[in-house]
mmCIF file of C-alpha atoms in Angstrom:
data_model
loop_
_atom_site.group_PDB
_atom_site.id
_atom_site.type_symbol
_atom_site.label_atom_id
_atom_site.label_comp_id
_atom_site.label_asym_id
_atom_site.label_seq_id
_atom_site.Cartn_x
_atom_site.Cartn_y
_atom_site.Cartn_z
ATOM 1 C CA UNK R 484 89.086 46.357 169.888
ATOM 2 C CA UNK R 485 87.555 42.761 170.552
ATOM 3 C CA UNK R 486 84.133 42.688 168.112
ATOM 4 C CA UNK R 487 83.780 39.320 169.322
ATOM 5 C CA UNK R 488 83.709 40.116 172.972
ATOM 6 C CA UNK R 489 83.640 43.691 173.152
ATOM 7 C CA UNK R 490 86.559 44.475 175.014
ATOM 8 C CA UNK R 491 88.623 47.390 174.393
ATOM 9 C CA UNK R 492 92.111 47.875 175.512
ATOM 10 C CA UNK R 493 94.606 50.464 175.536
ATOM 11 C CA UNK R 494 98.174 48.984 175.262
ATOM 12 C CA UNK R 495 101.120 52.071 175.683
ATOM 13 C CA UNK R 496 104.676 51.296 174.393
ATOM 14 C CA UNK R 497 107.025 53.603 175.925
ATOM 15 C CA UNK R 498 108.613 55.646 173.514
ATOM 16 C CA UNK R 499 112.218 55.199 174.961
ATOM 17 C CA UNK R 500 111.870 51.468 174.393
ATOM 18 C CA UNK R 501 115.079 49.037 173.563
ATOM 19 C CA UNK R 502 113.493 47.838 170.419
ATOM 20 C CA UNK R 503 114.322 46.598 166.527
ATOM 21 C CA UNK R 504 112.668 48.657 164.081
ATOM 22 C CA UNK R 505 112.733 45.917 161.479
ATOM 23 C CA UNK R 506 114.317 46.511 158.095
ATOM 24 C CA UNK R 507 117.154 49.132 159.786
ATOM 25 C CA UNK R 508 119.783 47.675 161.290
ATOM 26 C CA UNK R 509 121.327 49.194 164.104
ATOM 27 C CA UNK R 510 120.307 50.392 167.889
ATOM 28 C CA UNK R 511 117.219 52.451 168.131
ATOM 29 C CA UNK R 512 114.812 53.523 170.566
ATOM 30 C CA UNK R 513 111.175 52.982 169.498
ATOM 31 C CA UNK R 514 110.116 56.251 168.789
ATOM 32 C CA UNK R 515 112.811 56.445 165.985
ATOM 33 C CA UNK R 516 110.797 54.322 163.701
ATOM 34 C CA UNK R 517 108.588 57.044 162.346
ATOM 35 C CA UNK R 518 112.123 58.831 161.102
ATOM 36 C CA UNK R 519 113.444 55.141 160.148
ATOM 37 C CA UNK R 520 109.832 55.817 157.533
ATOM 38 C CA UNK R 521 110.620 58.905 156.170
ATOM 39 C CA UNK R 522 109.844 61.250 158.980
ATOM 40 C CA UNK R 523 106.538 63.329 159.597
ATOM 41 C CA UNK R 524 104.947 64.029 156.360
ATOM 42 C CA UNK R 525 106.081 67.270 154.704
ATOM 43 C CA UNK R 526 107.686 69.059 151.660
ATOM 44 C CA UNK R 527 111.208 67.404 152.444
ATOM 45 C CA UNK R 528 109.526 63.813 151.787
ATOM 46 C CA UNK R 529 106.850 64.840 149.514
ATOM 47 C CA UNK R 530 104.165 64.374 152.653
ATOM 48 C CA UNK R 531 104.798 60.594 152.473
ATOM 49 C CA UNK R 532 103.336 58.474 155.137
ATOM 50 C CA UNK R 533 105.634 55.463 155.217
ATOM 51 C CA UNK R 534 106.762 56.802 158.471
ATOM 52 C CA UNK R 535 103.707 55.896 159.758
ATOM 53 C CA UNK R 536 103.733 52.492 158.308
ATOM 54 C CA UNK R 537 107.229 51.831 159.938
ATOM 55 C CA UNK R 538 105.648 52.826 163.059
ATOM 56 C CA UNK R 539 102.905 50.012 163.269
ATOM 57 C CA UNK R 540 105.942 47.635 161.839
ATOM 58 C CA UNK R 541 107.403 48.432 164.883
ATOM 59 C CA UNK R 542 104.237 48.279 167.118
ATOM 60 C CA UNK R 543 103.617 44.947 165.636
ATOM 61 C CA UNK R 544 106.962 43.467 166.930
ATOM 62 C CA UNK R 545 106.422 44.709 170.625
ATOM 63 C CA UNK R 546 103.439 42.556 170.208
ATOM 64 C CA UNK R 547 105.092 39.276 168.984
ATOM 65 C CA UNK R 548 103.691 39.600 164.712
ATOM 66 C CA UNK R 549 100.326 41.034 166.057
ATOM 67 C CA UNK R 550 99.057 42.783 162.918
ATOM 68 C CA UNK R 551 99.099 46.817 163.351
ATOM 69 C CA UNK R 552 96.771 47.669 160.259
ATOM 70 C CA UNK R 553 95.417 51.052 161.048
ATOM 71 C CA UNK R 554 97.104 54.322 162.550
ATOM 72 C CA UNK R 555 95.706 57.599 163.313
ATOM 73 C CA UNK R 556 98.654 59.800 163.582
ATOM 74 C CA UNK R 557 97.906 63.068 165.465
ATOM 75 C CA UNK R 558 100.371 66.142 166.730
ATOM 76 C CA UNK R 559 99.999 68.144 169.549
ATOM 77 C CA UNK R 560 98.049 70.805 167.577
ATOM 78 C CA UNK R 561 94.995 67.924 166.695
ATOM 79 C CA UNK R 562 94.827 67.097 170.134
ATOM 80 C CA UNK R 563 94.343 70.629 171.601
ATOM 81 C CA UNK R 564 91.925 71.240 168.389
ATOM 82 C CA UNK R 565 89.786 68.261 169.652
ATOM 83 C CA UNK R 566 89.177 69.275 173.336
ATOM 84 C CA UNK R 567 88.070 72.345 172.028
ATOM 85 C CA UNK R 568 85.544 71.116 169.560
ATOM 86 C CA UNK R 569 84.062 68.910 172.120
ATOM 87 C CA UNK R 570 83.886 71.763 174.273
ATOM 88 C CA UNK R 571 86.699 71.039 176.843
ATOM 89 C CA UNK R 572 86.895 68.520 179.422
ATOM 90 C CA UNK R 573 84.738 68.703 182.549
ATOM 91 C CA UNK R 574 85.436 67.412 186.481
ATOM 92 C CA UNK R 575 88.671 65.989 185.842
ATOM 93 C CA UNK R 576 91.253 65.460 188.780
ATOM 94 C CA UNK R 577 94.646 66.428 188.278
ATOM 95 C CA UNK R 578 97.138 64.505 191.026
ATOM 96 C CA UNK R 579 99.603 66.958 191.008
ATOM 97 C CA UNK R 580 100.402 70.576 190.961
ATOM 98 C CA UNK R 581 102.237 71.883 188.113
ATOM 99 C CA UNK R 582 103.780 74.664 186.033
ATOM 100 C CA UNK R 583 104.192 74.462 182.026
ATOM 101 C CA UNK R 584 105.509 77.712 180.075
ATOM 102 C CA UNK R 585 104.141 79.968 182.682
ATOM 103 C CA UNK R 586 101.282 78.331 182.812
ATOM 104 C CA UNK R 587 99.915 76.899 186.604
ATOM 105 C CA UNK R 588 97.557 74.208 187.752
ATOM 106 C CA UNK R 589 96.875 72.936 190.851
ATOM 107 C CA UNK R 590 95.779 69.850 192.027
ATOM 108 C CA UNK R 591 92.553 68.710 192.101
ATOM 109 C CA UNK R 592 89.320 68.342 190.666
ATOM 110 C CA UNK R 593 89.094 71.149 187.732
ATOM 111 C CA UNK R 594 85.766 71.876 186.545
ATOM 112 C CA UNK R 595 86.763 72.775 183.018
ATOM 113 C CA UNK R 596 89.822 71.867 181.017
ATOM 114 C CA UNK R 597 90.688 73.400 177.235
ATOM 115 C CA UNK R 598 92.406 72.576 174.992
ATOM 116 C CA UNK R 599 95.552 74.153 176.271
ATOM 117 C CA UNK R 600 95.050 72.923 179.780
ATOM 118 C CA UNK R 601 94.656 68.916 178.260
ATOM 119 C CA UNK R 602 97.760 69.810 175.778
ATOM 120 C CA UNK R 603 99.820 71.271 179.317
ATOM 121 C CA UNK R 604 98.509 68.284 181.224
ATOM 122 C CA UNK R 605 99.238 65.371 179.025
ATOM 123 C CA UNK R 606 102.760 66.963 178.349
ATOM 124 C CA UNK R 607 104.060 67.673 181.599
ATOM 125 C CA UNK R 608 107.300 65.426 182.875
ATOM 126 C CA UNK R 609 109.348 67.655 184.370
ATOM 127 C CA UNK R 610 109.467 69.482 187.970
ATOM 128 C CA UNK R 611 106.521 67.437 189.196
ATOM 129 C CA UNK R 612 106.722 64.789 191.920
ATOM 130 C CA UNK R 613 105.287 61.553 189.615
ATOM 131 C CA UNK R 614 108.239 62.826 186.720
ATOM 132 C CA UNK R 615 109.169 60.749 183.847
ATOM 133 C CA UNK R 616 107.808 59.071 180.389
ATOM 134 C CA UNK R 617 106.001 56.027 182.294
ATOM 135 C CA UNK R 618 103.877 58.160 184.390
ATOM 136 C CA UNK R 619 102.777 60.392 181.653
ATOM 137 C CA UNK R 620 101.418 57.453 179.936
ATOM 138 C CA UNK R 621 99.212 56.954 182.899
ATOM 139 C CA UNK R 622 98.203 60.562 183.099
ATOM 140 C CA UNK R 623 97.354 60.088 179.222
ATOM 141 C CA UNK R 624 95.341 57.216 179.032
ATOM 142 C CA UNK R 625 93.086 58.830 182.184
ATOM 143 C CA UNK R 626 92.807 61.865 180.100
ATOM 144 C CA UNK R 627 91.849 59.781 176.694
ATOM 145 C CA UNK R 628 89.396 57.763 178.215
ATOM 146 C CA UNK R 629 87.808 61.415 179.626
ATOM 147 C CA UNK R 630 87.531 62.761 176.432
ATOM 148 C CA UNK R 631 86.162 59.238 175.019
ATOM 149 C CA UNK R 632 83.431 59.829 177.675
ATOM 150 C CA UNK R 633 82.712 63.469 177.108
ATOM 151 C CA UNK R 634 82.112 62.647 173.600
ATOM 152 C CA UNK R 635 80.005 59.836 174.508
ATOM 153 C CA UNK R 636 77.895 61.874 177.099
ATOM 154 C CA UNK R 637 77.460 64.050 174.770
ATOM 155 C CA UNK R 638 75.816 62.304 171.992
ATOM 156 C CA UNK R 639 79.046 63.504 169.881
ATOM 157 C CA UNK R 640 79.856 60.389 168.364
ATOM 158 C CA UNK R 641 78.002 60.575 164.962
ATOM 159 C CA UNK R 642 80.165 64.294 164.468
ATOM 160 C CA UNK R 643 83.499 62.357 164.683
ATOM 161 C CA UNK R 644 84.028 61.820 160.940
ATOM 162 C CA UNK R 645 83.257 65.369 160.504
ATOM 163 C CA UNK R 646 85.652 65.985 163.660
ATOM 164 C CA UNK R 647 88.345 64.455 162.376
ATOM 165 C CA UNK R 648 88.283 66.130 158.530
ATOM 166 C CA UNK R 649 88.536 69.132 160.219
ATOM 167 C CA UNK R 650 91.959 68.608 161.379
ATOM 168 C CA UNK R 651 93.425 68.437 158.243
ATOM 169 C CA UNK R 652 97.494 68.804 158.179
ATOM 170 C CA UNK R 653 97.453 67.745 162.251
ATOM 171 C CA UNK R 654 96.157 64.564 162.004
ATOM 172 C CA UNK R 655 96.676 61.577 159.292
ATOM 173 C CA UNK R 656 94.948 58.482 158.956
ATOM 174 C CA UNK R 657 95.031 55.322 156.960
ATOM 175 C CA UNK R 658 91.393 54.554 157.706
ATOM 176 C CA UNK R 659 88.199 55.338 155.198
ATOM 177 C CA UNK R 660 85.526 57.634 156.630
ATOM 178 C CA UNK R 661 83.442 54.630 156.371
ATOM 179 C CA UNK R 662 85.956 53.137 158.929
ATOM 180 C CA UNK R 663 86.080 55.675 161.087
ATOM 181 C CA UNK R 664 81.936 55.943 161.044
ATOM 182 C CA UNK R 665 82.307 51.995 162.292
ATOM 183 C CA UNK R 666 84.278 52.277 164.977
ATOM 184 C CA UNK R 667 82.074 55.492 166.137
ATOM 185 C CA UNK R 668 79.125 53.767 166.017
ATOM 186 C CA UNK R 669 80.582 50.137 167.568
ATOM 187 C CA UNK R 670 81.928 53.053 170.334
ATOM 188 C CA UNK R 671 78.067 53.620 171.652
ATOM 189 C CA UNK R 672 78.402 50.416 173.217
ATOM 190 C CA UNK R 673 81.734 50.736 175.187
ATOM 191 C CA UNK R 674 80.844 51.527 178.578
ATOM 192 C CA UNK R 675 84.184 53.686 179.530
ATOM 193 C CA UNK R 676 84.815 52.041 182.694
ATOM 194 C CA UNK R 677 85.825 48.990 181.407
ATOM 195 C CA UNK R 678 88.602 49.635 178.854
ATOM 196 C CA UNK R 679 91.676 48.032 180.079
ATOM 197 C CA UNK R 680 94.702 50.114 180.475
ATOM 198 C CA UNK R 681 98.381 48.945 179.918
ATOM 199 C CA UNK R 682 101.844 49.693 179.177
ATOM 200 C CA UNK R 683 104.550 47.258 178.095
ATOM 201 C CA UNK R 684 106.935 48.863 180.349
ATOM 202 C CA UNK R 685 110.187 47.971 181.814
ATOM 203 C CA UNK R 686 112.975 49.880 183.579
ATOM 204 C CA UNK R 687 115.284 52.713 182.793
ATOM 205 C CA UNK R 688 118.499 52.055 182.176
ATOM 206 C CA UNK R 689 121.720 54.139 181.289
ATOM 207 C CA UNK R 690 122.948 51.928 178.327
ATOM 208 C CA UNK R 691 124.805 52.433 174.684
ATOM 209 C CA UNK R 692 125.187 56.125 176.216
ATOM 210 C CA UNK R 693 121.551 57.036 176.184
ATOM 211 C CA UNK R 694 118.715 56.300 178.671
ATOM 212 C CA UNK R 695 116.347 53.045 176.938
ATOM 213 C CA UNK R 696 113.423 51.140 178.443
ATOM 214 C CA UNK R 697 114.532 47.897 178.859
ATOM 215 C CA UNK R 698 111.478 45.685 178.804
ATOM 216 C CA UNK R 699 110.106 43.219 181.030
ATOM 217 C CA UNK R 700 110.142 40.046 178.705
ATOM 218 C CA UNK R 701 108.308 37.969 180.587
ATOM 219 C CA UNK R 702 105.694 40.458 181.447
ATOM 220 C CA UNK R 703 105.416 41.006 177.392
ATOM 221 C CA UNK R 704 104.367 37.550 176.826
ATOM 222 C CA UNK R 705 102.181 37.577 179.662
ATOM 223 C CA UNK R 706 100.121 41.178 178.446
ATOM 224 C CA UNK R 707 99.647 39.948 174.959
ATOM 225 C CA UNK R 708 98.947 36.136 176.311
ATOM 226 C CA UNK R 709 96.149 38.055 178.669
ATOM 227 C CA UNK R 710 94.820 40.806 176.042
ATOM 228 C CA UNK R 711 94.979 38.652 172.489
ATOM 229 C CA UNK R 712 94.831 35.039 173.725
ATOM 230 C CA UNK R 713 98.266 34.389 171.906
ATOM 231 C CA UNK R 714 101.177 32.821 172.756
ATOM 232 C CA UNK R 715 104.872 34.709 171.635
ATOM 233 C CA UNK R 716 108.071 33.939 172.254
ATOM 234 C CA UNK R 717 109.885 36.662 174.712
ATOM 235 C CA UNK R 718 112.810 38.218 173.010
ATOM 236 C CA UNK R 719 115.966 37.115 174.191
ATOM 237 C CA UNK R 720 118.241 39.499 172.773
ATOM 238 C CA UNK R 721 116.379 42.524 174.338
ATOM 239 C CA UNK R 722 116.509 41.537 177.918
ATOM 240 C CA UNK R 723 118.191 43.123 180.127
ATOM 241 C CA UNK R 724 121.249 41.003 180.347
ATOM 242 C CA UNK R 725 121.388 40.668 176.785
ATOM 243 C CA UNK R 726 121.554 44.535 176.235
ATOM 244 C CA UNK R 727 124.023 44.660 178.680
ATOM 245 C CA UNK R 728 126.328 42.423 177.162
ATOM 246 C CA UNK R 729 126.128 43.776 173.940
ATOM 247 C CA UNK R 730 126.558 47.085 175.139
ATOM 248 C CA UNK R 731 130.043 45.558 177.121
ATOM 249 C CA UNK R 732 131.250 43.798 173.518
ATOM 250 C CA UNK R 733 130.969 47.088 172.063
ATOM 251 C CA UNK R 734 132.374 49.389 174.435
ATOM 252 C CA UNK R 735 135.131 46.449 174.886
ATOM 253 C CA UNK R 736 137.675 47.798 171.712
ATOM 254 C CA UNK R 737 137.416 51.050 173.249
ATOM 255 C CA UNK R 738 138.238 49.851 176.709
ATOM 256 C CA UNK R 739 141.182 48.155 174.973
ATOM 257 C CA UNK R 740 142.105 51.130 173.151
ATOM 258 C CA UNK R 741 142.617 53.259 176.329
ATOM 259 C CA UNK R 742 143.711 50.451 178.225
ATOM 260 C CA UNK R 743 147.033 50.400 176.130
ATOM 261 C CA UNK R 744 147.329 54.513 175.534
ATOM 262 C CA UNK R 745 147.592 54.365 179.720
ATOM 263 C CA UNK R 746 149.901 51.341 180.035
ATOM 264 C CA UNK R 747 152.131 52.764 177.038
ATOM 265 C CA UNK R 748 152.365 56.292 178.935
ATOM 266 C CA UNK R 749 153.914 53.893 182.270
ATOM 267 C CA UNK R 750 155.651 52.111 179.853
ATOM 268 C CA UNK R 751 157.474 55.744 178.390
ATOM 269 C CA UNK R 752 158.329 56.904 182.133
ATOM 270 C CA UNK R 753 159.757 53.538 183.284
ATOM 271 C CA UNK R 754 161.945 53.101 180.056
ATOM 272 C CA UNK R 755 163.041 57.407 180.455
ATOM 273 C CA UNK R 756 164.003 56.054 184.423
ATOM 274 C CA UNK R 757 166.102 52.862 182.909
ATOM 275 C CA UNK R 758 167.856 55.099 180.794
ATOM 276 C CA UNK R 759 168.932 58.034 183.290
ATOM 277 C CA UNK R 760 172.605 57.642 184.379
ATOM 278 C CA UNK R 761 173.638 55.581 187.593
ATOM 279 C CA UNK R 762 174.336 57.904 190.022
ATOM 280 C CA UNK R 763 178.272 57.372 191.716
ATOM 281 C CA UNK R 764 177.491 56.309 195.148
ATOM 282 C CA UNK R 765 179.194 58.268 198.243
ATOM 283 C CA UNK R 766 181.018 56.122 200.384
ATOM 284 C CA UNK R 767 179.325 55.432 204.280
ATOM 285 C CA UNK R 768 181.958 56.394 206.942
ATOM 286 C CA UNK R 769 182.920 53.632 209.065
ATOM 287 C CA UNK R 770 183.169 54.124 212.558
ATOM 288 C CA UNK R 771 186.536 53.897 214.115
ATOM 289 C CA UNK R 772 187.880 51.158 216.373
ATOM 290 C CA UNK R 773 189.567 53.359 218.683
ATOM 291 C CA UNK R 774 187.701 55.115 221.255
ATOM 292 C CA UNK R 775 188.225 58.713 221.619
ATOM 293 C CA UNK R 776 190.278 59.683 224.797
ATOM 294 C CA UNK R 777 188.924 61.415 227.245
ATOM 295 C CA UNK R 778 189.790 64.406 229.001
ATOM 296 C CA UNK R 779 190.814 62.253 232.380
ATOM 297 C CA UNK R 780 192.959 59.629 229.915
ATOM 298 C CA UNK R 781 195.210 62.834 228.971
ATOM 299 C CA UNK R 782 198.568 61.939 229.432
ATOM 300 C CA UNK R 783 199.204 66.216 229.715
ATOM 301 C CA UNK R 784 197.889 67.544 233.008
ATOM 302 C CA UNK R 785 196.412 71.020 232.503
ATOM 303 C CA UNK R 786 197.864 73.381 234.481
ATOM 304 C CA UNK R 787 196.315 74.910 237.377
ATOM 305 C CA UNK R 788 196.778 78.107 238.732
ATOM 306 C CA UNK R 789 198.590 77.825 241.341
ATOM 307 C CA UNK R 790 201.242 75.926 238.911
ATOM 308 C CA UNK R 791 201.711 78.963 236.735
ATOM 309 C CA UNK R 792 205.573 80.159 236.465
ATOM 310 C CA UNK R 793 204.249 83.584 235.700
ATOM 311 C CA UNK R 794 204.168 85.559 238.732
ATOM 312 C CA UNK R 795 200.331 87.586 238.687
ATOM 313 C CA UNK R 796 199.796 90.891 237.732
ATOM 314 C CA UNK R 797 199.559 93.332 239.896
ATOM 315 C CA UNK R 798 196.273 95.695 240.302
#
């Protein structure tokens, strides 16, 4: 939110992202940072928040040291809660048609969405043709600026303090009421239509045995250059090539490791062949110098019959 000029924008960071959740060492996907905090709150961590806080730590460097003050932390139960209260969502087009739990929509304009229909809708990445976390950022932000307009249309923007306490246990905040009252009121002059919408995506990639979000560096620097007016420095060792290689140094001892449990197995069977007995060899017949004689080189005439000295039987 830009007081100075009035501009609002919406800035996703995919959840799957390749990213450092600073203070932890190791390789994480962004989304981990809230359990890097301490986790939702709840009895195990004495309802701490400090997951939240490592959440906008880690928000802040996707966006180069930008400051991430402020959260308001909601689970799936707030947002359903909230479309109801404001009475659902009207005239909204769906792009796709799609099941959820036994639940069906199809596509198209729909004249009234609940709670349970916005929940389904903003959920949905499975079985549908536009699948995947990327496109259900779109499908979110579409849906969040709806609501943001329903509740504008509706003159429901002084109730959102009220709103908002009423979700108690679903929804956490580090903001005052007074806070929240501001950026109600400083709402009545957004005109929906022109809050910008963008992701700090990337590209999918099968790497360190898990599918990450490898993001576009240079398109990084360019989003915050164009939304904040700042200049950062892209991060070199979360390219693409740089993931890569680290995922190839540490997949390398393993590599190695097989490499030599195969070549000592060849090594076994090739020493058990050296050490089998030489076989005697059979001697090759050599073929004689003398040619066989033939039956008209015989130095015996066979006798004919009329040569026998046997006189013939008689009948």
């Amino acid at each position: 939110v830009n007081k100075a000029t009035g501009a609002v924008n919406m800035i996703s960071l995919p959840r799957d992202t390749y990213a450092q959740i600073p203070g932890v060492d190791g390789i994480y996907k962004l989304n981990a940072s809230i359990d890097c905090g301490g986790g939702w709150p709840d009895e195990s961590n004495g309802y701490s928040t400090s997951g939240f806080d490592k959440v906008c730590e880690a928000a802040s460097w996707m966006l180069g040291g930008i400051p991430v003050k402020y959260y308001y932390a909601v689970d799936m139960n707030a947002v359903k809660g909230l479309v109801d209260a404001i009475g659902g969502v009207q005239n909204f087009e769906i792009e796709m048609d799609f099941k959820i739990q036994g639940r069906s929509y199809t596509k198209g304009v729909q004249p009234h969405m609940d709670g349970q229909a916005v929940l389904d809708y903003l959920r949905v990445r499975k079985n549908i043709k536009e699948s995947g976390d990327l496109n259900r950022i779109n499908r979110q932000k579409r849906m969040l600026v709806a609501i943001f307009n329903k509740i504008k249309n509706e003159g429901l923007l002084v109730k959102i303090p009220s709103i908002i306490e009423a979700f108690d246990g679903n929804l956490y905040t580090n903001t005052t009421l007074a806070q929240t009252a501001a950026l109600a009121a400083y709402a009545y002059n957004v005109d929906p239509d022109s809050i910008g919408m963008y992701s700090m995506g990337g590209h999918y990639r099968n790497i360190f045995n898990w599918n990450f979000v490898l993001t576009d560096q240079q398109a990084r620097v360019k989003l915050i250059k164009d939304i904040y007016g700042v200049d950062v420095e892209p991060y070199k060792d979360y390219t693409s090539s740089a993931a890569q290689a680290r995922w190839e140094k540490m997949r390398a001892p393993v590599i190695k490791e097989r490499a030599q449990a195969a070549l000592a197995k060849v090594k076994a069977k090739l020493d058990a062949d050296a050490a089998l007995p030489t076989p005697t060899p059979v001697p090759t017949p050599v073929p004689s110098t003398e040619p066989a004689p033939s039956p008209s080189q015989s130095t015996e005439p066979a006798p004919s019959p009329s040569q026998s000295t046997e006189p013939a039987p008689s009948p």
